[in-house]
């Protein structure tokens, strides 16, 4: 099982670990602990490097398989053996942009639910840009500016962002979590990681976030699209 160091401290950039398993077909190594975020919840995986003895291995993709995180290495390098000690370092510039973008998406969800009662149904992001889908029948062109002003107000309000890991039964009693379809969590999951933008949004979420909404910077609503009568997609960009 890989210990997910980024879950309680998303600001960690480097770490030491041990190789616990190999996936030779995919040229990947599992580690006993990691700060690399494997893709999930709309947030793409981190990139970076693993250093083993004098060799530096570029990490091109990261994926969670079962309870192990596999780090896919550049195929030009031979795989290290199980038991090797490694030093890891993520591409912090990319990761911090993803943290700011991910928190921007939660601000958008929180504001749209608070102001219009519309629930989010999905989303996807890249560094500094993202899109979210809502059940939002009344979304029209005129609302785009209003939404942009409201979300940037919440950036300026500098809400703290807190992460907690709660027992399943306790999480299932929080009304805000029930609306974000926490009931879809697989039965076997006993611990629920919760990301709270204090006073604005609370979600079961595995991603990495900034510690305060003021770190996000200006969010631009660049476009929206109808995906049917009820389903609407909103596109945002975060300033560089
Ligand atoms: Zn999220």
JSON list of C-alpha atoms and ligand atoms in Angstrom, two decimals:
[
{"chain": "A", "resi": 1, "resn": "UNK", "atom": "CA", "xyz": [0.00, 0.00, 0.00]},
{"chain": "A", "resi": 2, "resn": "UNK", "atom": "CA", "xyz": [1.38, 3.42, -0.96]},
{"chain": "A", "resi": 3, "resn": "UNK", "atom": "CA", "xyz": [1.17, 6.15, 1.69]},
{"chain": "A", "resi": 4, "resn": "UNK", "atom": "CA", "xyz": [-0.32, 9.22, -0.01]},
{"chain": "A", "resi": 5, "resn": "UNK", "atom": "CA", "xyz": [1.79, 12.03, 1.46]},
{"chain": "A", "resi": 6, "resn": "UNK", "atom": "CA", "xyz": [0.00, 14.72, -0.62]},
{"chain": "A", "resi": 7, "resn": "UNK", "atom": "CA", "xyz": [-3.32, 13.94, 1.05]},
{"chain": "A", "resi": 8, "resn": "UNK", "atom": "CA", "xyz": [-2.59, 15.82, 4.25]},
{"chain": "A", "resi": 9, "resn": "UNK", "atom": "CA", "xyz": [0.09, 18.20, 2.93]},
{"chain": "A", "resi": 10, "resn": "UNK", "atom": "CA", "xyz": [-0.33, 19.25, -0.69]},
{"chain": "A", "resi": 11, "resn": "UNK", "atom": "CA", "xyz": [2.70, 21.58, -0.41]},
{"chain": "A", "resi": 12, "resn": "UNK", "atom": "CA", "xyz": [5.26, 18.74, -0.15]},
{"chain": "A", "resi": 13, "resn": "UNK", "atom": "CA", "xyz": [7.52, 18.82, -3.23]},
{"chain": "A", "resi": 14, "resn": "UNK", "atom": "CA", "xyz": [10.08, 16.08, -2.50]},
{"chain": "A", "resi": 15, "resn": "UNK", "atom": "CA", "xyz": [10.29, 12.85, -0.51]},
{"chain": "A", "resi": 16, "resn": "UNK", "atom": "CA", "xyz": [12.28, 9.67, -0.03]},
{"chain": "A", "resi": 17, "resn": "UNK", "atom": "CA", "xyz": [10.74, 6.24, -0.53]},
{"chain": "A", "resi": 18, "resn": "UNK", "atom": "CA", "xyz": [11.40, 2.60, -1.42]},
{"chain": "A", "resi": 19, "resn": "UNK", "atom": "CA", "xyz": [10.43, 0.66, -4.56]},
{"chain": "A", "resi": 20, "resn": "UNK", "atom": "CA", "xyz": [7.87, -1.99, -3.50]},
{"chain": "A", "resi": 21, "resn": "UNK", "atom": "CA", "xyz": [6.74, -3.46, -6.85]},
{"chain": "A", "resi": 22, "resn": "UNK", "atom": "CA", "xyz": [7.43, -3.30, -10.59]},
{"chain": "A", "resi": 23, "resn": "UNK", "atom": "CA", "xyz": [5.08, -3.21, -13.57]},
{"chain": "A", "resi": 24, "resn": "UNK", "atom": "CA", "xyz": [7.54, -4.19, -16.29]},
{"chain": "A", "resi": 25, "resn": "UNK", "atom": "CA", "xyz": [4.97, -4.07, -19.08]},
{"chain": "A", "resi": 26, "resn": "UNK", "atom": "CA", "xyz": [4.25, -0.40, -18.38]},
{"chain": "A", "resi": 27, "resn": "UNK", "atom": "CA", "xyz": [7.78, 0.42, -17.25]},
{"chain": "A", "resi": 28, "resn": "UNK", "atom": "CA", "xyz": [6.50, 1.62, -13.88]},
{"chain": "A", "resi": 29, "resn": "UNK", "atom": "CA", "xyz": [7.46, 1.34, -10.20]},
{"chain": "A", "resi": 30, "resn": "UNK", "atom": "CA", "xyz": [5.26, 1.32, -7.10]},
{"chain": "A", "resi": 31, "resn": "UNK", "atom": "CA", "xyz": [6.63, 3.11, -4.01]},
{"chain": "A", "resi": 32, "resn": "UNK", "atom": "CA", "xyz": [5.84, 2.73, -0.30]},
{"chain": "A", "resi": 33, "resn": "UNK", "atom": "CA", "xyz": [5.06, 6.48, -0.11]},
{"chain": "A", "resi": 34, "resn": "UNK", "atom": "CA", "xyz": [4.71, 9.32, -2.59]},
{"chain": "A", "resi": 35, "resn": "UNK", "atom": "CA", "xyz": [3.95, 13.00, -3.11]},
{"chain": "A", "resi": 36, "resn": "UNK", "atom": "CA", "xyz": [3.09, 12.36, -6.79]},
{"chain": "A", "resi": 37, "resn": "UNK", "atom": "CA", "xyz": [-0.65, 12.80, -7.40]},
{"chain": "A", "resi": 38, "resn": "UNK", "atom": "CA", "xyz": [-2.06, 9.98, -9.52]},
{"chain": "A", "resi": 39, "resn": "UNK", "atom": "CA", "xyz": [-4.79, 11.21, -11.85]},
{"chain": "A", "resi": 40, "resn": "UNK", "atom": "CA", "xyz": [-8.31, 11.23, -10.44]},
{"chain": "A", "resi": 41, "resn": "UNK", "atom": "CA", "xyz": [-11.37, 13.39, -9.81]},
{"chain": "A", "resi": 42, "resn": "UNK", "atom": "CA", "xyz": [-10.64, 15.47, -12.93]},
{"chain": "A", "resi": 43, "resn": "UNK", "atom": "CA", "xyz": [-7.12, 16.39, -11.78]},
{"chain": "A", "resi": 44, "resn": "UNK", "atom": "CA", "xyz": [-4.35, 15.07, -14.05]},
{"chain": "A", "resi": 45, "resn": "UNK", "atom": "CA", "xyz": [-1.29, 13.33, -12.60]},
{"chain": "A", "resi": 46, "resn": "UNK", "atom": "CA", "xyz": [1.94, 15.03, -11.57]},
{"chain": "A", "resi": 47, "resn": "UNK", "atom": "CA", "xyz": [5.18, 14.77, -13.47]},
{"chain": "A", "resi": 48, "resn": "UNK", "atom": "CA", "xyz": [8.69, 15.01, -12.02]},
{"chain": "A", "resi": 49, "resn": "UNK", "atom": "CA", "xyz": [11.75, 12.87, -11.34]},
{"chain": "A", "resi": 50, "resn": "UNK", "atom": "CA", "xyz": [12.90, 9.93, -9.24]},
{"chain": "A", "resi": 51, "resn": "UNK", "atom": "CA", "xyz": [16.60, 9.83, -8.31]},
{"chain": "A", "resi": 52, "resn": "UNK", "atom": "CA", "xyz": [18.13, 6.43, -7.59]},
{"chain": "A", "resi": 53, "resn": "UNK", "atom": "CA", "xyz": [21.83, 6.30, -6.73]},
{"chain": "A", "resi": 54, "resn": "UNK", "atom": "CA", "xyz": [23.39, 8.56, -9.40]},
{"chain": "A", "resi": 55, "resn": "UNK", "atom": "CA", "xyz": [20.62, 8.09, -11.96]},
{"chain": "A", "resi": 56, "resn": "UNK", "atom": "CA", "xyz": [17.71, 10.48, -12.56]},
{"chain": "A", "resi": 57, "resn": "UNK", "atom": "CA", "xyz": [14.53, 8.97, -14.00]},
{"chain": "A", "resi": 58, "resn": "UNK", "atom": "CA", "xyz": [11.87, 11.24, -15.52]},
{"chain": "A", "resi": 59, "resn": "UNK", "atom": "CA", "xyz": [8.36, 10.33, -14.27]},
{"chain": "A", "resi": 60, "resn": "UNK", "atom": "CA", "xyz": [5.96, 10.82, -17.16]},
{"chain": "A", "resi": 61, "resn": "UNK", "atom": "CA", "xyz": [2.68, 9.58, -15.69]},
{"chain": "A", "resi": 62, "resn": "UNK", "atom": "CA", "xyz": [1.36, 8.41, -12.34]},
{"chain": "A", "resi": 63, "resn": "UNK", "atom": "CA", "xyz": [-1.54, 6.05, -11.76]},
{"chain": "A", "resi": 64, "resn": "UNK", "atom": "CA", "xyz": [-3.18, 4.42, -8.76]},
{"chain": "A", "resi": 65, "resn": "UNK", "atom": "CA", "xyz": [-3.84, 0.71, -9.20]},
{"chain": "A", "resi": 66, "resn": "UNK", "atom": "CA", "xyz": [-5.62, -0.81, -6.22]},
{"chain": "A", "resi": 67, "resn": "UNK", "atom": "CA", "xyz": [-3.89, 0.74, -3.20]},
{"chain": "A", "resi": 68, "resn": "UNK", "atom": "CA", "xyz": [-0.51, 1.17, -4.94]},
{"chain": "A", "resi": 69, "resn": "UNK", "atom": "CA", "xyz": [0.67, 4.25, -6.81]},
{"chain": "A", "resi": 70, "resn": "UNK", "atom": "CA", "xyz": [2.67, 3.40, -9.94]},
{"chain": "A", "resi": 71, "resn": "UNK", "atom": "CA", "xyz": [5.18, 5.91, -11.34]},
{"chain": "A", "resi": 72, "resn": "UNK", "atom": "CA", "xyz": [5.65, 5.44, -15.10]},
{"chain": "A", "resi": 73, "resn": "UNK", "atom": "CA", "xyz": [9.28, 6.05, -16.03]},
{"chain": "A", "resi": 74, "resn": "UNK", "atom": "CA", "xyz": [10.75, 7.20, -19.32]},
{"chain": "A", "resi": 75, "resn": "UNK", "atom": "CA", "xyz": [11.39, 4.02, -21.33]},
{"chain": "A", "resi": 76, "resn": "UNK", "atom": "CA", "xyz": [14.99, 5.03, -22.06]},
{"chain": "A", "resi": 77, "resn": "UNK", "atom": "CA", "xyz": [15.96, 4.10, -18.47]},
{"chain": "A", "resi": 78, "resn": "UNK", "atom": "CA", "xyz": [16.24, 0.56, -17.01]},
{"chain": "A", "resi": 79, "resn": "UNK", "atom": "CA", "xyz": [13.80, -0.14, -14.15]},
{"chain": "A", "resi": 80, "resn": "UNK", "atom": "CA", "xyz": [15.33, -0.05, -10.64]},
{"chain": "A", "resi": 81, "resn": "UNK", "atom": "CA", "xyz": [14.92, -3.18, -8.52]},
{"chain": "A", "resi": 82, "resn": "UNK", "atom": "CA", "xyz": [12.41, -3.79, -5.72]},
{"chain": "A", "resi": 83, "resn": "UNK", "atom": "CA", "xyz": [13.91, -2.49, -2.47]},
{"chain": "A", "resi": 84, "resn": "UNK", "atom": "CA", "xyz": [15.78, 0.41, -4.15]},
{"chain": "A", "resi": 85, "resn": "UNK", "atom": "CA", "xyz": [15.80, 3.66, -2.19]},
{"chain": "A", "resi": 86, "resn": "UNK", "atom": "CA", "xyz": [14.60, 6.63, -4.24]},
{"chain": "A", "resi": 87, "resn": "UNK", "atom": "CA", "xyz": [14.36, 10.38, -3.87]},
{"chain": "A", "resi": 88, "resn": "UNK", "atom": "CA", "xyz": [11.36, 11.90, -5.62]},
{"chain": "A", "resi": 89, "resn": "UNK", "atom": "CA", "xyz": [10.60, 15.46, -6.69]},
{"chain": "A", "resi": 90, "resn": "UNK", "atom": "CA", "xyz": [7.49, 16.69, -8.45]},
{"chain": "A", "resi": 91, "resn": "UNK", "atom": "CA", "xyz": [7.32, 19.43, -11.08]},
{"chain": "A", "resi": 92, "resn": "UNK", "atom": "CA", "xyz": [6.12, 22.03, -8.60]},
{"chain": "A", "resi": 93, "resn": "UNK", "atom": "CA", "xyz": [5.26, 24.73, -11.14]},
{"chain": "A", "resi": 94, "resn": "UNK", "atom": "CA", "xyz": [2.75, 22.41, -12.83]},
{"chain": "A", "resi": 95, "resn": "UNK", "atom": "CA", "xyz": [1.38, 21.01, -9.55]},
{"chain": "A", "resi": 96, "resn": "UNK", "atom": "CA", "xyz": [0.83, 24.44, -7.96]},
{"chain": "A", "resi": 97, "resn": "UNK", "atom": "CA", "xyz": [-1.08, 25.58, -11.07]},
{"chain": "A", "resi": 98, "resn": "UNK", "atom": "CA", "xyz": [-3.22, 22.44, -10.75]},
{"chain": "A", "resi": 99, "resn": "UNK", "atom": "CA", "xyz": [-3.83, 23.15, -7.03]},
{"chain": "A", "resi": 100, "resn": "UNK", "atom": "CA", "xyz": [-4.97, 26.69, -7.85]},
{"chain": "A", "resi": 101, "resn": "UNK", "atom": "CA", "xyz": [-7.14, 25.42, -10.70]},
{"chain": "A", "resi": 102, "resn": "UNK", "atom": "CA", "xyz": [-8.71, 22.64, -8.62]},
{"chain": "A", "resi": 103, "resn": "UNK", "atom": "CA", "xyz": [-9.61, 25.05, -5.82]},
{"chain": "A", "resi": 104, "resn": "UNK", "atom": "CA", "xyz": [-11.03, 27.46, -8.44]},
{"chain": "A", "resi": 105, "resn": "UNK", "atom": "CA", "xyz": [-13.35, 24.66, -9.60]},
{"chain": "A", "resi": 106, "resn": "UNK", "atom": "CA", "xyz": [-14.59, 24.08, -6.04]},
{"chain": "A", "resi": 107, "resn": "UNK", "atom": "CA", "xyz": [-15.20, 27.84, -5.63]},
{"chain": "A", "resi": 108, "resn": "UNK", "atom": "CA", "xyz": [-17.30, 27.68, -8.82]},
{"chain": "A", "resi": 109, "resn": "UNK", "atom": "CA", "xyz": [-19.29, 24.67, -7.50]},
{"chain": "A", "resi": 110, "resn": "UNK", "atom": "CA", "xyz": [-19.84, 26.34, -4.14]},
{"chain": "A", "resi": 111, "resn": "UNK", "atom": "CA", "xyz": [-21.00, 29.66, -5.62]},
{"chain": "A", "resi": 112, "resn": "UNK", "atom": "CA", "xyz": [-23.31, 28.07, -8.21]},
{"chain": "A", "resi": 113, "resn": "UNK", "atom": "CA", "xyz": [-24.95, 25.85, -5.62]},
{"chain": "A", "resi": 114, "resn": "UNK", "atom": "CA", "xyz": [-25.31, 28.72, -3.13]},
{"chain": "A", "resi": 115, "resn": "UNK", "atom": "CA", "xyz": [-26.67, 31.25, -5.64]},
{"chain": "A", "resi": 116, "resn": "UNK", "atom": "CA", "xyz": [-28.65, 29.02, -8.04]},
{"chain": "A", "resi": 117, "resn": "UNK", "atom": "CA", "xyz": [-29.09, 25.65, -6.30]},
{"chain": "A", "resi": 118, "resn": "UNK", "atom": "CA", "xyz": [-27.45, 23.91, -9.26]},
{"chain": "A", "resi": 119, "resn": "UNK", "atom": "CA", "xyz": [-25.47, 20.71, -8.64]},
{"chain": "A", "resi": 120, "resn": "UNK", "atom": "CA", "xyz": [-22.25, 19.73, -10.34]},
{"chain": "A", "resi": 121, "resn": "UNK", "atom": "CA", "xyz": [-22.22, 16.49, -12.34]},
{"chain": "A", "resi": 122, "resn": "UNK", "atom": "CA", "xyz": [-18.62, 16.33, -13.55]},
{"chain": "A", "resi": 123, "resn": "UNK", "atom": "CA", "xyz": [-15.50, 18.20, -14.47]},
{"chain": "A", "resi": 124, "resn": "UNK", "atom": "CA", "xyz": [-12.05, 18.10, -15.91]},
{"chain": "A", "resi": 125, "resn": "UNK", "atom": "CA", "xyz": [-8.95, 20.30, -15.66]},
{"chain": "A", "resi": 126, "resn": "UNK", "atom": "CA", "xyz": [-5.49, 21.10, -16.94]},
{"chain": "A", "resi": 127, "resn": "UNK", "atom": "CA", "xyz": [-3.05, 23.56, -15.41]},
{"chain": "A", "resi": 128, "resn": "UNK", "atom": "CA", "xyz": [-4.84, 26.98, -15.35]},
{"chain": "A", "resi": 129, "resn": "UNK", "atom": "CA", "xyz": [-7.98, 25.84, -17.17]},
{"chain": "A", "resi": 130, "resn": "UNK", "atom": "CA", "xyz": [-10.97, 23.68, -16.47]},
{"chain": "A", "resi": 131, "resn": "UNK", "atom": "CA", "xyz": [-14.56, 22.87, -17.26]},
{"chain": "A", "resi": 132, "resn": "UNK", "atom": "CA", "xyz": [-17.45, 21.82, -15.07]},
{"chain": "A", "resi": 133, "resn": "UNK", "atom": "CA", "xyz": [-20.86, 20.39, -15.87]},
{"chain": "A", "resi": 134, "resn": "UNK", "atom": "CA", "xyz": [-23.94, 21.44, -13.90]},
{"chain": "A", "resi": 135, "resn": "UNK", "atom": "CA", "xyz": [-27.63, 20.64, -13.77]},
{"chain": "A", "resi": 136, "resn": "UNK", "atom": "CA", "xyz": [-28.34, 24.31, -14.36]},
{"chain": "A", "resi": 137, "resn": "UNK", "atom": "CA", "xyz": [-31.42, 24.88, -16.53]},
{"chain": "A", "resi": 138, "resn": "UNK", "atom": "CA", "xyz": [-31.53, 28.67, -16.00]},
{"chain": "A", "resi": 139, "resn": "UNK", "atom": "CA", "xyz": [-27.92, 29.40, -17.05]},
{"chain": "A", "resi": 140, "resn": "UNK", "atom": "CA", "xyz": [-27.88, 32.15, -19.69]},
{"chain": "A", "resi": 141, "resn": "UNK", "atom": "CA", "xyz": [-25.32, 34.49, -21.23]},
{"chain": "A", "resi": 142, "resn": "UNK", "atom": "CA", "xyz": [-26.24, 37.36, -18.85]},
{"chain": "A", "resi": 143, "resn": "UNK", "atom": "CA", "xyz": [-25.38, 35.22, -15.83]},
{"chain": "A", "resi": 144, "resn": "UNK", "atom": "CA", "xyz": [-21.79, 34.61, -16.94]},
{"chain": "A", "resi": 145, "resn": "UNK", "atom": "CA", "xyz": [-20.56, 38.04, -15.78]},
{"chain": "A", "resi": 146, "resn": "UNK", "atom": "CA", "xyz": [-22.48, 37.78, -12.52]},
{"chain": "A", "resi": 147, "resn": "UNK", "atom": "CA", "xyz": [-20.95, 34.37, -11.82]},
{"chain": "A", "resi": 148, "resn": "UNK", "atom": "CA", "xyz": [-17.45, 35.67, -12.63]},
{"chain": "A", "resi": 149, "resn": "UNK", "atom": "CA", "xyz": [-17.85, 38.55, -10.18]},
{"chain": "A", "resi": 150, "resn": "UNK", "atom": "CA", "xyz": [-19.21, 36.23, -7.47]},
{"chain": "A", "resi": 151, "resn": "UNK", "atom": "CA", "xyz": [-16.43, 33.65, -7.73]},
{"chain": "A", "resi": 152, "resn": "UNK", "atom": "CA", "xyz": [-13.68, 36.31, -7.68]},
{"chain": "A", "resi": 153, "resn": "UNK", "atom": "CA", "xyz": [-15.30, 37.81, -4.60]},
{"chain": "A", "resi": 154, "resn": "UNK", "atom": "CA", "xyz": [-14.77, 34.44, -2.88]},
{"chain": "A", "resi": 155, "resn": "UNK", "atom": "CA", "xyz": [-11.11, 34.43, -4.00]},
{"chain": "A", "resi": 156, "resn": "UNK", "atom": "CA", "xyz": [-10.73, 37.87, -2.36]},
{"chain": "A", "resi": 157, "resn": "UNK", "atom": "CA", "xyz": [-12.61, 36.74, 0.75]},
{"chain": "A", "resi": 158, "resn": "UNK", "atom": "CA", "xyz": [-9.57, 34.54, 1.48]},
{"chain": "A", "resi": 159, "resn": "UNK", "atom": "CA", "xyz": [-11.42, 31.49, 2.81]},
{"chain": "A", "resi": 160, "resn": "UNK", "atom": "CA", "xyz": [-9.19, 28.86, 4.44]},
{"chain": "A", "resi": 161, "resn": "UNK", "atom": "CA", "xyz": [-9.27, 25.46, 2.71]},
{"chain": "A", "resi": 162, "resn": "UNK", "atom": "CA", "xyz": [-9.19, 22.48, 5.09]},
{"chain": "A", "resi": 163, "resn": "UNK", "atom": "CA", "xyz": [-8.71, 18.78, 4.51]},
{"chain": "A", "resi": 164, "resn": "UNK", "atom": "CA", "xyz": [-10.04, 16.10, 6.86]},
{"chain": "A", "resi": 165, "resn": "UNK", "atom": "CA", "xyz": [-10.32, 12.34, 6.74]},
{"chain": "A", "resi": 166, "resn": "UNK", "atom": "CA", "xyz": [-13.61, 11.21, 8.30]},
{"chain": "A", "resi": 167, "resn": "UNK", "atom": "CA", "xyz": [-15.09, 7.79, 9.08]},
{"chain": "A", "resi": 168, "resn": "UNK", "atom": "CA", "xyz": [-17.68, 6.86, 6.43]},
{"chain": "A", "resi": 169, "resn": "UNK", "atom": "CA", "xyz": [-20.67, 6.98, 8.84]},
{"chain": "A", "resi": 170, "resn": "UNK", "atom": "CA", "xyz": [-19.77, 10.50, 9.98]},
{"chain": "A", "resi": 171, "resn": "UNK", "atom": "CA", "xyz": [-19.28, 11.78, 6.42]},
{"chain": "A", "resi": 172, "resn": "UNK", "atom": "CA", "xyz": [-22.65, 10.35, 5.37]},
{"chain": "A", "resi": 173, "resn": "UNK", "atom": "CA", "xyz": [-24.39, 12.60, 7.89]},
{"chain": "A", "resi": 174, "resn": "UNK", "atom": "CA", "xyz": [-23.10, 15.88, 6.43]},
{"chain": "A", "resi": 175, "resn": "UNK", "atom": "CA", "xyz": [-25.84, 17.39, 4.23]},
{"chain": "A", "resi": 176, "resn": "UNK", "atom": "CA", "xyz": [-23.37, 19.17, 1.89]},
{"chain": "A", "resi": 177, "resn": "UNK", "atom": "CA", "xyz": [-21.67, 15.87, 1.13]},
{"chain": "A", "resi": 178, "resn": "UNK", "atom": "CA", "xyz": [-24.92, 14.09, 0.41]},
{"chain": "A", "resi": 179, "resn": "UNK", "atom": "CA", "xyz": [-25.77, 16.60, -2.34]},
{"chain": "A", "resi": 180, "resn": "UNK", "atom": "CA", "xyz": [-22.43, 15.94, -4.06]},
{"chain": "A", "resi": 181, "resn": "UNK", "atom": "CA", "xyz": [-23.45, 12.30, -4.45]},
{"chain": "A", "resi": 182, "resn": "UNK", "atom": "CA", "xyz": [-21.25, 10.83, -1.72]},
{"chain": "A", "resi": 183, "resn": "UNK", "atom": "CA", "xyz": [-23.66, 7.86, -1.79]},
{"chain": "A", "resi": 184, "resn": "UNK", "atom": "CA", "xyz": [-21.89, 6.80, -5.00]},
{"chain": "A", "resi": 185, "resn": "UNK", "atom": "CA", "xyz": [-18.73, 5.97, -3.02]},
{"chain": "A", "resi": 186, "resn": "UNK", "atom": "CA", "xyz": [-17.97, 2.24, -3.20]},
{"chain": "A", "resi": 187, "resn": "UNK", "atom": "CA", "xyz": [-19.07, 0.23, -0.12]},
{"chain": "A", "resi": 188, "resn": "UNK", "atom": "CA", "xyz": [-15.56, -0.84, 0.79]},
{"chain": "A", "resi": 189, "resn": "UNK", "atom": "CA", "xyz": [-14.32, 2.72, 1.41]},
{"chain": "A", "resi": 190, "resn": "UNK", "atom": "CA", "xyz": [-14.36, 3.27, 5.18]},
{"chain": "A", "resi": 191, "resn": "UNK", "atom": "CA", "xyz": [-12.54, 6.63, 5.30]},
{"chain": "A", "resi": 192, "resn": "UNK", "atom": "CA", "xyz": [-13.72, 9.65, 3.35]},
{"chain": "A", "resi": 193, "resn": "UNK", "atom": "CA", "xyz": [-11.35, 12.51, 2.57]},
{"chain": "A", "resi": 194, "resn": "UNK", "atom": "CA", "xyz": [-13.21, 15.80, 2.73]},
{"chain": "A", "resi": 195, "resn": "UNK", "atom": "CA", "xyz": [-12.07, 19.15, 1.27]},
{"chain": "A", "resi": 196, "resn": "UNK", "atom": "CA", "xyz": [-13.77, 22.19, 2.79]},
{"chain": "A", "resi": 197, "resn": "UNK", "atom": "CA", "xyz": [-13.59, 25.77, 1.58]},
{"chain": "A", "resi": 198, "resn": "UNK", "atom": "CA", "xyz": [-14.67, 27.15, 4.93]},
{"chain": "A", "resi": 199, "resn": "UNK", "atom": "CA", "xyz": [-18.04, 28.86, 4.61]},
{"chain": "A", "resi": 200, "resn": "UNK", "atom": "CA", "xyz": [-18.49, 28.03, 0.93]},
{"chain": "A", "resi": 201, "resn": "UNK", "atom": "CA", "xyz": [-18.06, 24.41, -0.19]},
{"chain": "A", "resi": 202, "resn": "UNK", "atom": "CA", "xyz": [-17.58, 20.92, 1.19]},
{"chain": "A", "resi": 203, "resn": "UNK", "atom": "CA", "xyz": [-16.87, 17.88, -0.97]},
{"chain": "A", "resi": 204, "resn": "UNK", "atom": "CA", "xyz": [-15.55, 14.35, -0.76]},
{"chain": "A", "resi": 205, "resn": "UNK", "atom": "CA", "xyz": [-12.41, 14.79, -2.85]},
{"chain": "A", "resi": 206, "resn": "UNK", "atom": "CA", "xyz": [-9.02, 13.18, -3.37]},
{"chain": "A", "resi": 207, "resn": "UNK", "atom": "CA", "xyz": [-7.30, 16.13, -5.07]},
{"chain": "A", "resi": 208, "resn": "UNK", "atom": "CA", "xyz": [-4.66, 18.65, -4.06]},
{"chain": "A", "resi": 209, "resn": "UNK", "atom": "CA", "xyz": [-5.75, 22.19, -3.14]},
{"chain": "A", "resi": 210, "resn": "UNK", "atom": "CA", "xyz": [-4.23, 25.48, -2.06]},
{"chain": "A", "resi": 211, "resn": "UNK", "atom": "CA", "xyz": [-4.56, 26.37, 1.65]},
{"chain": "A", "resi": 212, "resn": "UNK", "atom": "CA", "xyz": [-6.49, 29.60, 1.07]},
{"chain": "A", "resi": 213, "resn": "UNK", "atom": "CA", "xyz": [-8.73, 30.82, -1.76]},
{"chain": "A", "resi": 214, "resn": "UNK", "atom": "CA", "xyz": [-6.61, 34.00, -2.05]},
{"chain": "A", "resi": 215, "resn": "UNK", "atom": "CA", "xyz": [-3.85, 31.87, -3.65]},
{"chain": "A", "resi": 216, "resn": "UNK", "atom": "CA", "xyz": [-6.07, 31.03, -6.63]},
{"chain": "A", "resi": 217, "resn": "UNK", "atom": "CA", "xyz": [-5.80, 34.43, -8.33]},
{"chain": "A", "resi": 218, "resn": "UNK", "atom": "CA", "xyz": [-8.23, 35.86, -10.86]},
{"chain": "A", "resi": 219, "resn": "UNK", "atom": "CA", "xyz": [-10.68, 33.37, -12.41]},
{"chain": "A", "resi": 220, "resn": "UNK", "atom": "CA", "xyz": [-12.16, 34.16, -15.83]},
{"chain": "A", "resi": 221, "resn": "UNK", "atom": "CA", "xyz": [-15.34, 32.47, -17.04]},
{"chain": "A", "resi": 222, "resn": "UNK", "atom": "CA", "xyz": [-14.39, 32.07, -20.69]},
{"chain": "A", "resi": 223, "resn": "UNK", "atom": "CA", "xyz": [-17.39, 30.25, -22.13]},
{"chain": "A", "resi": 224, "resn": "UNK", "atom": "CA", "xyz": [-20.43, 28.10, -21.48]},
{"chain": "A", "resi": 225, "resn": "UNK", "atom": "CA", "xyz": [-22.25, 25.52, -23.54]},
{"chain": "A", "resi": 226, "resn": "UNK", "atom": "CA", "xyz": [-25.62, 23.83, -23.42]},
{"chain": "A", "resi": 227, "resn": "UNK", "atom": "CA", "xyz": [-25.37, 20.07, -23.29]},
{"chain": "A", "resi": 228, "resn": "UNK", "atom": "CA", "xyz": [-29.16, 19.74, -23.43]},
{"chain": "A", "resi": 229, "resn": "UNK", "atom": "CA", "xyz": [-32.02, 21.58, -21.72]},
{"chain": "A", "resi": 230, "resn": "UNK", "atom": "CA", "xyz": [-30.73, 21.05, -18.18]},
{"chain": "A", "resi": 231, "resn": "UNK", "atom": "CA", "xyz": [-27.04, 20.22, -18.49]},
{"chain": "A", "resi": 232, "resn": "UNK", "atom": "CA", "xyz": [-24.65, 23.14, -18.95]},
{"chain": "A", "resi": 233, "resn": "UNK", "atom": "CA", "xyz": [-20.88, 23.21, -19.19]},
{"chain": "A", "resi": 234, "resn": "UNK", "atom": "CA", "xyz": [-18.88, 26.18, -17.85]},
{"chain": "A", "resi": 235, "resn": "UNK", "atom": "CA", "xyz": [-15.27, 26.83, -18.92]},
{"chain": "A", "resi": 236, "resn": "UNK", "atom": "CA", "xyz": [-12.87, 28.80, -16.70]},
{"chain": "A", "resi": 237, "resn": "UNK", "atom": "CA", "xyz": [-9.27, 30.01, -16.84]},
{"chain": "A", "resi": 238, "resn": "UNK", "atom": "CA", "xyz": [-7.06, 30.96, -13.92]},
{"chain": "A", "resi": 239, "resn": "UNK", "atom": "CA", "xyz": [-4.57, 33.80, -14.36]},
{"chain": "A", "resi": 240, "resn": "UNK", "atom": "CA", "xyz": [-0.91, 32.79, -14.81]},
{"chain": "B", "resi": 1, "resn": "LIG", "atom": "ZN1", "xyz": [-12.39, 18.32, -6.66]}
]
